[in-house]
Tab-separated table of C-alpha atoms in Angstrom:
chain	number	residue	atom	x	y	z
A	24	MET	CA	-43.140	-12.512	69.413
A	25	THR	CA	-44.431	-8.905	69.196
A	26	SER	CA	-43.869	-7.209	72.729
A	27	PRO	CA	-47.370	-5.521	74.854
A	28	PHE	CA	-45.827	-2.125	75.221
A	29	LEU	CA	-44.970	-1.324	71.374
A	30	PRO	CA	-47.867	1.378	70.653
A	31	ASP	CA	-49.568	0.503	67.327
A	32	ALA	CA	-48.338	3.335	65.772
A	33	LEU	CA	-46.799	3.703	62.146
A	34	CYS	CA	-43.559	4.127	61.769
A	35	PHE	CA	-40.556	5.169	59.229
A	36	LEU	CA	-37.755	2.597	59.209
A	37	ASP	CA	-35.109	2.954	56.806
A	38	GLY	CA	-37.375	4.282	53.881
A	39	SER	CA	-41.033	2.545	54.693
A	40	TYR	CA	-43.633	3.181	56.296
A	41	GLY	CA	-46.040	0.223	58.499
A	42	PRO	CA	-46.398	-0.649	62.308
A	43	VAL	CA	-43.519	-0.542	64.885
A	44	LYS	CA	-44.333	-2.962	66.449
A	45	ASP	CA	-43.370	-5.342	62.743
A	46	ALA	CA	-40.580	-2.577	62.466
A	47	ARG	CA	-37.498	-4.672	62.328
A	48	ILE	CA	-33.637	-4.234	62.040
A	49	SER	CA	-30.174	-6.552	62.434
A	50	PRO	CA	-28.848	-7.177	65.879
A	51	LEU	CA	-25.147	-5.871	63.818
A	52	ASP	CA	-26.205	-2.609	62.973
A	53	ARG	CA	-23.881	-0.800	64.888
A	54	GLY	CA	-26.767	1.367	66.548
A	55	PHE	CA	-28.144	-1.446	68.643
A	56	ILE	CA	-24.394	-3.135	69.752
A	57	PHE	CA	-22.329	-0.128	69.819
A	58	GLY	CA	-25.083	2.548	70.697
A	59	ASP	CA	-23.486	4.753	67.635
A	60	GLY	CA	-25.420	6.730	66.373
A	61	VAL	CA	-27.460	10.413	67.069
A	62	TYR	CA	-31.370	11.014	67.562
A	63	GLU	CA	-33.749	14.121	67.501
A	64	VAL	CA	-36.739	14.981	69.000
A	65	LEU	CA	-39.150	17.381	67.661
A	66	PRO	CA	-41.727	18.857	69.173
A	67	ALA	CA	-45.062	19.107	67.595
A	68	TYR	CA	-47.998	21.154	69.126
A	69	GLY	CA	-51.646	20.785	66.707
A	70	GLY	CA	-49.731	19.101	64.309
A	71	ARG	CA	-47.473	22.223	63.578
A	72	ILE	CA	-43.651	21.549	64.379
A	73	PHE	CA	-41.952	24.453	67.084
A	74	ARG	CA	-38.156	25.121	66.134
A	75	PHE	CA	-38.109	22.563	62.979
A	76	ASP	CA	-34.789	24.292	61.606
A	77	GLU	CA	-33.229	24.708	65.563
A	78	HIS	CA	-33.802	21.038	66.110
A	79	MET	CA	-32.722	19.904	62.308
A	80	ALA	CA	-29.520	22.148	63.051
A	81	ARG	CA	-28.488	19.651	66.056
A	82	LEU	CA	-28.854	16.827	64.519
A	83	GLU	CA	-26.471	17.852	61.184
A	84	ARG	CA	-23.787	18.411	64.039
A	85	SER	CA	-24.709	15.564	65.759
A	86	LEU	CA	-24.048	13.381	62.702
A	87	GLN	CA	-20.720	15.044	61.865
A	88	GLU	CA	-19.261	14.795	65.006
A	89	LEU	CA	-20.009	10.993	64.217
A	90	ARG	CA	-19.003	11.008	60.630
A	91	ILE	CA	-22.266	10.082	59.713
A	92	PRO	CA	-23.944	11.455	56.597
A	93	ASN	CA	-27.035	12.864	56.237
A	94	PRO	CA	-29.341	10.640	54.526
A	95	HIS	CA	-32.261	12.948	54.179
A	96	THR	CA	-32.803	16.457	53.024
A	97	ARG	CA	-34.665	19.253	55.601
A	98	GLU	CA	-37.576	18.664	53.330
A	99	GLN	CA	-37.199	14.833	53.463
A	100	TRP	CA	-36.929	14.982	56.800
A	101	LEU	CA	-39.940	17.344	57.364
A	102	ALA	CA	-41.835	15.253	54.815
A	103	ILE	CA	-41.145	12.268	57.521
A	104	ALA	CA	-42.191	13.917	60.556
A	105	ARG	CA	-45.548	15.453	59.116
A	106	ARG	CA	-46.414	11.680	57.765
A	107	LEU	CA	-46.103	10.407	60.966
A	108	ILE	CA	-47.896	12.980	62.905
A	109	ALA	CA	-50.719	13.286	60.907
A	110	ASP	CA	-51.190	9.615	61.948
A	111	ARG	CA	-51.013	10.002	65.755
A	112	GLN	CA	-53.266	13.214	65.087
A	113	ALA	CA	-56.095	10.661	63.376
A	114	ALA	CA	-55.575	8.743	67.249
A	115	GLY	CA	-56.492	12.126	69.561
A	116	ALA	CA	-52.627	12.851	69.974
A	117	ALA	CA	-52.382	17.096	70.012
A	118	ASN	CA	-49.988	17.328	71.335
A	119	GLN	CA	-46.638	14.751	69.739
A	120	LEU	CA	-42.808	13.714	70.017
A	121	VAL	CA	-41.103	12.712	66.587
A	122	TYR	CA	-38.593	10.422	67.705
A	123	LEU	CA	-35.987	10.585	65.308
A	124	GLN	CA	-32.956	7.584	64.594
A	125	VAL	CA	-29.430	7.350	62.531
A	126	THR	CA	-27.560	5.089	63.313
A	127	ARG	CA	-24.369	4.766	61.489
A	128	GLY	CA	-25.814	1.136	60.009
A	129	VAL	CA	-25.298	-2.934	59.602
A	130	ALA	CA	-21.710	-4.191	58.979
A	131	VAL	CA	-19.828	-7.047	61.191
A	132	ARG	CA	-18.638	-6.190	65.038
A	133	ASP	CA	-15.514	-3.750	64.826
A	134	HIS	CA	-14.321	-1.054	66.951
A	135	VAL	CA	-12.860	0.220	64.538
A	136	MET	CA	-15.953	2.964	61.488
A	137	PRO	CA	-16.251	1.299	58.438
A	138	ASP	CA	-16.538	3.723	55.265
A	139	GLY	CA	-19.427	3.153	52.811
A	140	LEU	CA	-22.012	1.352	54.876
A	141	VAL	CA	-25.714	2.834	54.517
A	142	PRO	CA	-27.789	4.698	57.964
A	143	THR	CA	-30.061	2.847	59.567
A	144	VAL	CA	-33.651	5.626	59.415
A	145	PHE	CA	-35.660	5.086	61.945
A	146	ALA	CA	-38.735	7.490	63.214
A	147	LEU	CA	-42.029	7.476	65.661
A	148	ALA	CA	-44.548	10.007	66.718
A	149	SER	CA	-45.808	9.864	70.665
A	150	GLU	CA	-47.504	11.790	71.975
A	151	MET	CA	-45.587	14.387	74.460
A	152	LYS	CA	-45.933	14.152	77.837
A	153	GLN	CA	-46.027	17.428	79.248
A	154	PRO	CA	-45.665	18.252	83.403
A	155	GLY	CA	-49.294	18.831	84.879
A	156	ALA	CA	-50.622	22.145	85.904
A	157	GLY	CA	-49.896	21.161	89.740
A	158	GLN	CA	-46.310	20.687	88.898
A	159	ARG	CA	-46.327	24.150	87.343
A	160	ALA	CA	-48.100	25.634	89.951
A	161	GLU	CA	-45.778	24.330	93.016
A	162	GLY	CA	-42.913	23.850	90.921
A	163	VAL	CA	-41.008	20.232	91.598
A	164	ALA	CA	-38.366	18.997	93.704
A	165	CYS	CA	-35.005	17.186	92.565
A	166	VAL	CA	-32.374	15.925	93.669
A	167	THR	CA	-28.276	15.764	93.068
A	168	ALA	CA	-25.209	13.362	91.375
A	169	ASP	CA	-22.261	13.965	90.396
A	170	ASP	CA	-22.069	14.001	86.338
A	171	PHE	CA	-20.523	10.625	86.153
A	172	ARG	CA	-21.203	10.254	81.768
A	173	TRP	CA	-18.320	10.953	79.457
A	174	ARG	CA	-16.991	14.121	78.039
A	175	LYS	CA	-18.646	14.679	74.928
A	176	ALA	CA	-22.295	15.228	76.590
A	177	HIS	CA	-22.859	17.925	73.156
A	178	ILE	CA	-23.721	15.217	70.892
A	179	LYS	CA	-27.184	14.198	70.871
A	180	SER	CA	-25.995	10.316	70.920
A	181	THR	CA	-28.450	7.071	71.655
A	182	SER	CA	-25.899	5.907	74.249
A	183	LEU	CA	-27.553	7.010	76.954
A	184	LEU	CA	-27.085	4.432	79.934
A	185	GLY	CA	-25.059	7.396	81.669
A	186	SER	CA	-28.133	9.704	81.253
A	187	VAL	CA	-30.345	6.560	81.718
A	188	LEU	CA	-28.944	5.642	85.514
A	189	ALA	CA	-28.819	9.292	86.346
A	190	ARG	CA	-32.156	9.487	86.024
A	191	GLN	CA	-33.174	6.836	87.411
A	192	ILE	CA	-31.316	8.653	90.764
A	193	SER	CA	-34.269	10.645	90.521
A	194	ALA	CA	-37.045	8.478	90.165
A	195	ASP	CA	-36.088	5.935	93.173
A	196	VAL	CA	-36.879	8.501	95.204
A	197	GLY	CA	-40.079	10.260	93.307
A	198	ALA	CA	-38.370	13.008	92.052
A	199	THR	CA	-38.511	14.719	88.844
A	200	GLU	CA	-34.797	15.529	87.983
A	201	THR	CA	-31.315	14.792	88.565
A	202	VAL	CA	-29.577	18.328	88.966
A	203	MET	CA	-25.786	16.979	87.376
A	204	PHE	CA	-22.559	18.440	89.313
A	205	ARG	CA	-18.932	18.149	87.303
A	206	ASP	CA	-15.839	19.124	89.798
A	207	GLY	CA	-18.572	21.238	91.300
A	208	PHE	CA	-19.957	23.382	88.816
A	209	LEU	CA	-22.854	22.710	87.423
A	210	SER	CA	-23.762	20.810	84.301
A	211	GLU	CA	-27.040	19.625	83.430
A	212	ALA	CA	-29.409	17.388	84.705
A	213	ALA	CA	-30.174	14.041	83.111
A	214	SER	CA	-32.731	14.566	80.803
A	215	SER	CA	-32.943	18.400	80.618
A	216	ASN	CA	-30.708	21.529	81.174
A	217	VAL	CA	-30.530	23.771	84.316
A	218	TRP	CA	-31.588	27.459	84.699
A	219	VAL	CA	-30.651	29.053	87.965
A	220	VAL	CA	-31.730	32.875	88.656
A	221	LYS	CA	-30.783	35.251	90.951
A	222	ASN	CA	-31.753	38.871	91.680
A	223	GLY	CA	-33.817	38.545	88.395
A	224	ALA	CA	-30.821	37.225	85.636
A	225	VAL	CA	-30.954	33.520	84.120
A	226	LEU	CA	-27.535	31.866	84.737
A	227	GLY	CA	-26.649	28.566	82.589
A	228	THR	CA	-23.999	26.764	82.328
A	229	PRO	CA	-21.321	27.782	79.015
A	230	ARG	CA	-22.289	25.907	76.064
A	231	ASP	CA	-19.317	23.122	74.964
A	232	GLU	CA	-18.978	19.142	75.490
A	233	LEU	CA	-19.949	18.615	78.777
A	234	VAL	CA	-23.820	19.549	78.274
A	235	LEU	CA	-26.096	19.342	75.303
A	236	GLU	CA	-27.024	21.809	74.235
A	237	GLY	CA	-30.472	22.506	74.182
A	238	ILE	CA	-33.100	23.864	71.837
A	239	ARG	CA	-34.533	26.147	74.381
A	240	TYR	CA	-30.745	27.771	74.997
A	241	GLY	CA	-31.259	29.924	71.940
A	242	LEU	CA	-34.178	30.617	72.767
A	243	ILE	CA	-33.931	31.341	76.212
A	244	GLU	CA	-31.755	33.587	74.887
A	245	SER	CA	-33.613	35.335	72.683
A	246	ILE	CA	-36.524	35.335	75.641
A	247	CYS	CA	-34.141	37.339	77.937
A	248	ARG	CA	-33.068	39.666	75.580
A	249	ASP	CA	-37.283	40.783	74.599
A	250	GLU	CA	-37.791	40.721	77.962
A	251	GLY	CA	-35.193	43.126	79.216
A	252	ILE	CA	-33.992	40.313	81.504
A	253	ALA	CA	-30.229	39.460	82.570
A	254	PHE	CA	-29.265	36.676	81.024
A	255	GLU	CA	-25.617	35.078	80.816
A	256	LEU	CA	-23.535	31.570	80.024
A	257	ARG	CA	-20.990	30.733	82.855
A	258	ARG	CA	-18.971	28.294	85.619
A	259	VAL	CA	-21.714	27.799	87.742
A	260	THR	CA	-21.319	26.254	91.316
A	261	ARG	CA	-22.621	24.033	93.068
A	262	GLU	CA	-23.440	26.871	96.031
A	263	GLU	CA	-24.737	28.795	93.698
A	264	VAL	CA	-27.539	27.456	92.569
A	265	PHE	CA	-28.651	26.356	96.081
A	266	ALA	CA	-28.219	29.511	96.673
A	267	ALA	CA	-30.822	30.398	93.675
A	268	ASP	CA	-33.871	32.647	93.786
A	269	GLU	CA	-35.435	30.264	91.363
A	270	LEU	CA	-34.575	27.376	89.660
A	271	LEU	CA	-35.368	26.267	86.434
A	272	LEU	CA	-35.636	22.632	84.459
A	273	SER	CA	-36.130	23.188	80.126
A	274	SER	CA	-36.393	20.529	78.069
A	275	ALA	CA	-39.083	20.088	74.640
A	276	THR	CA	-41.433	18.314	77.454
A	277	LYS	CA	-41.345	20.599	80.044
A	278	GLU	CA	-40.539	23.001	78.517
A	279	VAL	CA	-39.293	25.799	81.381
A	280	LEU	CA	-40.416	24.077	84.985
A	281	PRO	CA	-39.727	25.486	88.748
A	282	VAL	CA	-37.868	23.281	91.187
A	283	THR	CA	-39.160	23.933	94.225
A	284	ARG	CA	-36.906	21.707	96.379
A	285	LEU	CA	-33.715	20.912	95.759
A	286	ASP	CA	-32.279	17.623	98.150
A	287	GLY	CA	-35.410	18.176	99.974
A	288	ARG	CA	-34.767	21.665	100.589
A	289	PRO	CA	-36.153	24.493	99.486
A	290	VAL	CA	-35.610	26.993	96.334
A	291	GLY	CA	-35.689	30.814	97.773
A	292	SER	CA	-38.887	30.508	99.139
A	293	GLY	CA	-39.845	27.307	98.153
A	294	ARG	CA	-42.675	28.775	95.679
A	295	PRO	CA	-42.219	29.191	91.783
A	296	GLY	CA	-40.516	32.949	91.443
A	297	PRO	CA	-41.491	35.356	88.808
A	298	VAL	CA	-38.812	35.124	86.570
A	299	GLY	CA	-40.067	31.415	85.424
A	300	ALA	CA	-43.216	32.484	85.092
A	301	ARG	CA	-42.337	35.370	82.425
A	302	LEU	CA	-40.233	33.338	80.696
A	303	HIS	CA	-42.856	30.558	80.134
A	304	ALA	CA	-45.571	32.111	79.254
A	305	ALA	CA	-43.210	34.201	77.068
A	306	TYR	CA	-42.022	29.935	75.803
A	307	GLN	CA	-46.366	29.339	75.216
A	308	ARG	CA	-46.367	33.080	72.522
A	309	ALA	CA	-42.772	31.311	70.681
A	310	ILE	CA	-44.808	28.430	70.188
A	311	ALA	CA	-46.992	30.070	68.324
A	312	ALA	CA	-44.779	31.842	66.424
A	313	GLN	CA	-41.687	29.655	65.710
A	314	SER	CA	-44.394	26.589	64.756
A	315	ILE	CA	-44.200	24.921	60.956
C-alpha cells in the first residue's frame, strides 16, 4: 500500500528513474537495518546547483570514512541531480533540495561490514522550504540541550536518530532549532551550524569529529575575508554563546538566519544584527556567482 505522505515526484534508484511512490528496496539493505550509509543535500536555485563541488567533496569524505566505494563520478552525480531538478521545475518548484543517499548495500544481517557489496543509490528532489521574510526580519527562537550524539558527527551519516531527538526538543516548544553543548562548549544545532558574533567578529567551532562541517563553513569564512570581518574557529563556551552580540544559524535551507531568543532570553539587543545582515547579503551574491 502506497503511503499518502509520499510526493508525486521522480526519483533515482540504483540506475533507474521512476515515481518515488513505486520505489522499492530490500528490507535487508544495510541502510534500513543499521543506518549504514551516508547522504548529501544539494541546494538548487532556479535550477542551478549551489556549490556542487563542495557538496561532492563532503560526500566523498563521508563515503571514505565508512569505506563505501563511490558508485558515481561527479559528472554522473550532476546528471542525476539535473534530471531530478528538471522534473520538479516542471511541477512548479523554483528552488529545490536534491537528496542523495548511498548505503553499503544488501546483505544478511551482521554487524561486520561485508566486502564486495553493490551500494544502494537513491536520489530525490523536493521543493526547498526556506525561512519566511518575517523570520529573517525578526529573528528566530532557539533552545539549548546537551549534545548526546555519537563522537563521529563529522560523517554525514543516515544514522540521524540523535539529531531527530535533538530537533524534537525545540519542535515541542515551538522553537526553530536546538543549540547543543558538549562538556560546556558549543558544538552545533540539530540540523544547522551555529555562529557567535562578538565585538564584530564571527566565532565558530573547530573542524573536527564533534561537528558536521557544513558547506557554509568555507563559504562564511571566505565571505568574512572578503568583507573584512574577523573570523575564528575555536572552542566557544556556553557563557560566550549567551553573551553573544548576535547568534546565527547556517544550513542549506536557512542560509544565514539570525537567532534573537535563546532559552527565552534575548540574544544581544533581541533584534537581528548588522554582521548577520552582511553575511546574508553576501550569501545571496555567492548564490548568483557559484551555482551551476
